[in-house]
C-alpha positions as a printed Julia matrix, in Angstrom:
300×3 Matrix{Float64}:
 -40.27  15.11   11.46
 -40.04  11.3    11.53
 -36.26  10.96   11.67
 -35.2   11.09   15.29
 -31.77  11.56   16.75
 -31.09  11.75   20.49
 -29.92  15.36   20.61
 -29.97  15.61   24.38
 -27.84  12.48   24.82
 -25.12  13.99   22.61
 -25.24  17.36   24.39
 -21.66  17.13   25.73
 -20.31  16.79   22.18
 -22.23  19.88   21.06
 -21.09  21.81   24.14
 -17.49  20.75   23.44
 -17.78  21.88   19.81
 -19.11  25.31   20.8
 -16.46  25.73   23.51
 -13.72  24.79   21.0
 -14.98  27.36   18.45
 -15.25  29.98   21.21
 -11.69  29.35   22.41
 -10.36  29.55   18.83
 -12.27  32.81   18.39
 -10.84  34.29   21.62
  -7.28  33.29   20.67
  -7.71  34.69   17.15
  -9.01  38.0    18.45
  -6.23  38.27   21.03
  -3.61  37.68   18.33
  -5.08  39.48   15.32
  -7.85  41.67   16.75
 -10.68  42.89   14.54
 -10.33  44.59   11.17
 -12.24  47.78   12.01
 -13.69  49.73    9.12
 -13.66  53.49    8.78
 -16.89  53.63   10.85
 -14.95  52.66   13.99
 -11.56  53.94   12.98
 -10.77  57.5    12.06
 -10.3   57.97    8.34
 -11.8   59.06    5.05
 -13.71  57.14    2.39
 -14.07  58.48   -1.16
 -16.67  57.09   -3.56
 -15.79  58.32   -7.04
 -17.99  57.73  -10.09
 -15.83  58.08  -13.21
 -18.65  57.52  -15.73
 -16.92  54.63  -17.53
 -15.26  51.31  -16.79
 -12.06  51.54  -14.78
  -9.65  48.86  -13.58
  -8.45  48.64  -10.0
  -4.77  49.04  -10.96
  -5.57  52.25  -12.87
  -7.51  53.68   -9.91
  -4.66  52.87   -7.5
  -2.17  54.49   -9.87
  -4.19  57.73  -10.06
  -4.66  57.94   -6.29
  -1.03  57.12   -5.51
   0.02  59.86   -7.93
  -1.56  62.44   -5.64
   0.74  61.48   -2.76
  -1.86  59.77   -0.53
  -1.95  56.02    0.04
  -5.37  54.32    0.39
  -5.73  51.32    2.69
  -8.24  49.64    0.4
  -9.44  50.34   -3.16
 -12.47  48.51   -4.55
 -14.22  48.81   -7.9
 -18.03  48.6    -8.06
 -21.05  49.82   -9.97
 -22.98  48.12  -12.81
 -20.16  48.75  -15.32
 -17.28  48.86  -12.84
 -17.4   52.64  -13.06
 -17.25  53.43   -9.33
 -14.09  53.59   -7.23
 -14.25  53.28   -3.45
 -11.03  54.26   -1.7
 -10.69  53.94    2.07
  -7.93  55.85    3.88
  -6.81  55.07    7.44
  -6.13  58.77    8.04
  -8.41  61.79    7.76
  -7.64  63.53    4.46
  -7.41  67.3     4.32
  -9.67  69.17    1.9
  -6.64  69.89   -0.31
  -5.85  66.16   -0.54
  -9.48  65.33   -1.39
  -9.52  68.03   -4.08
  -6.23  66.74   -5.5
  -7.64  63.18   -5.83
 -10.81  64.58   -7.43
  -8.8   66.69   -9.91
  -6.61  63.72  -10.87
  -9.64  61.61  -11.8
 -11.22  64.51  -13.72
  -8.02  65.04  -15.71
  -8.2   61.37  -16.77
 -11.96  60.89  -17.24
 -13.38  64.4   -17.76
 -15.84  66.59  -15.85
 -18.45  63.79  -15.54
 -16.48  62.5   -12.57
 -18.42  62.91   -9.31
 -17.36  62.11   -5.78
 -18.87  61.48   -2.35
 -16.72  62.0     0.74
 -17.24  60.4     4.17
 -14.92  61.31    7.02
 -14.92  59.96   10.58
 -12.74  61.78   13.09
 -11.18  59.92   16.08
 -13.76  61.18   18.62
 -16.71  60.23   16.42
 -15.17  56.79   15.73
 -14.81  56.18   19.48
 -18.41  57.34   20.1
 -19.74  55.02   17.37
 -17.83  52.06   18.87
 -19.27  52.71   22.36
 -22.8   53.12   21.0
 -22.51  49.84   19.09
 -21.49  48.01   22.29
 -24.32  49.69   24.25
 -26.83  48.69   21.56
 -25.88  45.01   21.79
 -25.87  45.07   25.64
 -29.25  46.86   25.88
 -30.78  44.42   23.38
 -29.41  41.48   25.41
 -30.74  42.84   28.73
 -34.15  43.51   27.18
 -34.31  39.93   25.9
 -33.34  38.54   29.33
 -36.16  40.54   30.97
 -38.69  39.5    28.31
 -37.85  35.77   28.48
 -37.75  35.83   32.31
 -41.27  37.32   32.41
 -42.71  35.08   29.7
 -41.06  31.84   30.86
 -38.7   31.56   33.84
 -35.13  32.56   34.66
 -33.62  29.22   33.52
 -35.04  29.71   30.02
 -33.68  33.29   30.06
 -30.18  32.14   31.05
 -30.14  29.36   28.42
 -31.51  31.73   25.77
 -28.98  34.47   26.47
 -26.08  31.97   26.43
 -27.22  30.77   22.98
 -27.67  34.37   21.84
 -24.19  35.45   22.98
 -22.8   32.25   21.44
 -24.22  33.24   18.03
 -22.97  36.83   18.21
 -19.52  35.67   19.29
 -19.29  33.05   16.51
 -19.93  35.76   13.9
 -17.37  38.11   15.5
 -14.82  35.26   15.63
 -15.31  34.34   11.97
 -14.89  37.98   10.96
 -11.68  38.07   13.0
 -10.35  34.8    11.53
 -11.01  35.83    7.91
  -9.97  39.48    8.51
 -13.31  40.79    7.27
 -14.12  44.45    7.85
 -16.17  45.33   10.94
 -18.36  48.38   10.25
 -21.8   49.77   11.13
 -23.7   47.37    8.8
 -21.92  44.57   10.68
 -23.4   45.86   13.97
 -26.83  45.98   12.32
 -26.32  42.34   11.28
 -25.36  41.35   14.85
 -28.52  42.99   16.25
 -30.62  41.22   13.59
 -28.99  37.9    14.47
 -29.68  38.52   18.17
 -33.37  38.97   17.38
 -33.53  35.96   15.07
 -31.65  33.68   17.45
 -33.88  34.37   20.44
 -37.03  34.04   18.3
 -35.98  30.6    17.06
 -35.02  29.54   20.59
 -38.31  30.73   22.06
 -40.27  28.51   19.66
 -38.56  25.44   21.13
 -38.89  26.76   24.69
 -42.6   27.32   24.11
 -43.05  23.69   23.04
 -41.1   22.46   26.09
 -43.31  24.53   28.38
 -46.49  23.17   26.75
 -45.33  19.57   27.05
 -44.21  20.18   30.63
 -47.77  21.07   31.71
 -49.09  17.57   31.08
 -45.94  15.56   31.78
 -45.15  13.6    34.93
 -41.45  14.25   35.31
 -39.94  12.1    38.02
 -36.36  11.7    36.86
 -33.67  13.25   34.7
 -34.45  10.73   31.94
 -38.12  11.82   31.9
 -37.08  15.45   31.53
 -34.46  14.62   28.89
 -37.07  12.67   26.9
 -39.47  15.62   27.1
 -36.83  18.07   25.84
 -35.77  15.72   23.05
 -39.37  15.2    21.95
 -40.09  18.94   22.05
 -37.08  19.76   19.86
 -38.11  17.21   17.24
 -41.74  18.4    17.25
 -40.61  21.82   15.99
 -37.58  20.64   14.01
 -39.31  20.96   10.61
 -40.44  24.47   11.43
 -36.95  25.5    12.59
 -35.19  24.06    9.52
 -37.71  25.46    7.04
 -37.54  28.91    8.64
 -33.76  29.11    8.63
 -33.51  27.81    5.04
 -36.03  30.41    3.86
 -34.17  33.28    5.51
 -30.81  31.81    4.49
 -31.8   31.76    0.82
 -32.69  35.45    1.01
 -29.38  36.26    2.74
 -27.36  34.27    0.17
 -29.17  36.04   -2.7
 -28.35  39.4    -1.11
 -24.72  38.34   -0.8
 -24.45  37.17   -4.43
 -26.6   39.75   -6.2
 -26.52  42.67   -3.75
 -24.21  45.65   -3.97
 -20.78  45.68   -2.37
 -22.13  48.07    0.32
 -24.3   45.32    1.88
 -22.08  42.31    1.07
 -20.48  42.12    4.54
 -23.9   42.61    6.16
 -25.22  39.66    4.13
 -22.2   37.52    5.01
 -22.6   38.26    8.74
 -26.27  37.31    8.42
 -25.37  33.99    6.76
 -22.9   33.14    9.55
 -25.41  34.2    12.22
 -28.38  32.32   10.75
 -26.47  29.04   10.63
 -25.1   29.56   14.13
 -28.55  30.64   15.4
 -30.24  27.49   14.13
 -27.46  25.34   15.59
 -27.53  26.97   19.05
 -31.34  26.94   19.27
 -31.44  23.19   18.66
 -28.23  21.87   20.18
 -27.23  24.36   22.9
 -30.15  26.28   24.45
 -32.54  23.45   25.3
 -29.9   20.97   26.6
 -28.53  23.81   28.74
 -32.0   24.45   30.19
 -32.32  20.7    30.84
 -29.17  20.69   32.98
 -30.38  23.63   35.1
 -33.95  22.35   35.39
 -32.83  18.84   36.36
 -31.38  20.26   39.61
 -34.94  20.99   40.79
 -36.11  17.37   40.45
 -34.05  16.22   43.42
 -34.95  19.22   45.54
 -38.69  18.63   44.9
 -38.41  15.09   46.14
 -36.55  16.19   49.26
 -39.25  18.76   50.04
 -41.95  16.12   49.57
 -40.15  13.72   51.93
 -39.66  16.47   54.52
């Protein structure tokens, strides 16, 4: 790419921006917490197909008439014929049957339902497994990058990776979006995408480093800056291609994968940003410490 901007020179501004977003995210989560879905919070979800178009107000009226109060009611399906009702408590079988009977009395015997219930123990187990999955994936990536490159690349890569995951979590907290199992799948996908994009830049830095005579911080900074711009077109084209697919899924996909698509959109943008503006400048700072020590050893 011909256009060149001194990314490394502006690194403190990018670091400050990321730290500011991180602090806002921490404060938001401390105040509001996360809006856990039924996957991580005990409760019942009913998907009811009524066979014809139904309005949200009508669905809420029918459910409320049975004496149970849903936390969220959404209408979906090609002709708005499907009602999804999420309850923060586990419904008894009698309550489920009463809701089912109420819809059948209004819309006939073509009404069908699907019930999903998560008890408190299962919700806790799912939450722990989700955390373990992210931690194991992160440790595996650290080991892989340490073997393929060196520990400084691994540290910089994992900081960028955690930065991306945290940005997505923070945005979901700020906008009170539901955190469920598809959200965890999106986080793991973002983790994989982020480190892949970062490794491409790291690989170019390592190649350029083989033939470079680095004698000062400025030499190293120039090498990092040049390496980033050499793969800039590839990075931008890749993220735009994947971003278009994620946006299409968000717009045209079903409501079941809408939050997954939204988390992917947040993560892809954050992943491209951290790969270019955070990971490599961070490696530069750590690597620059070795320039002075090499000279001292040579003098000794």
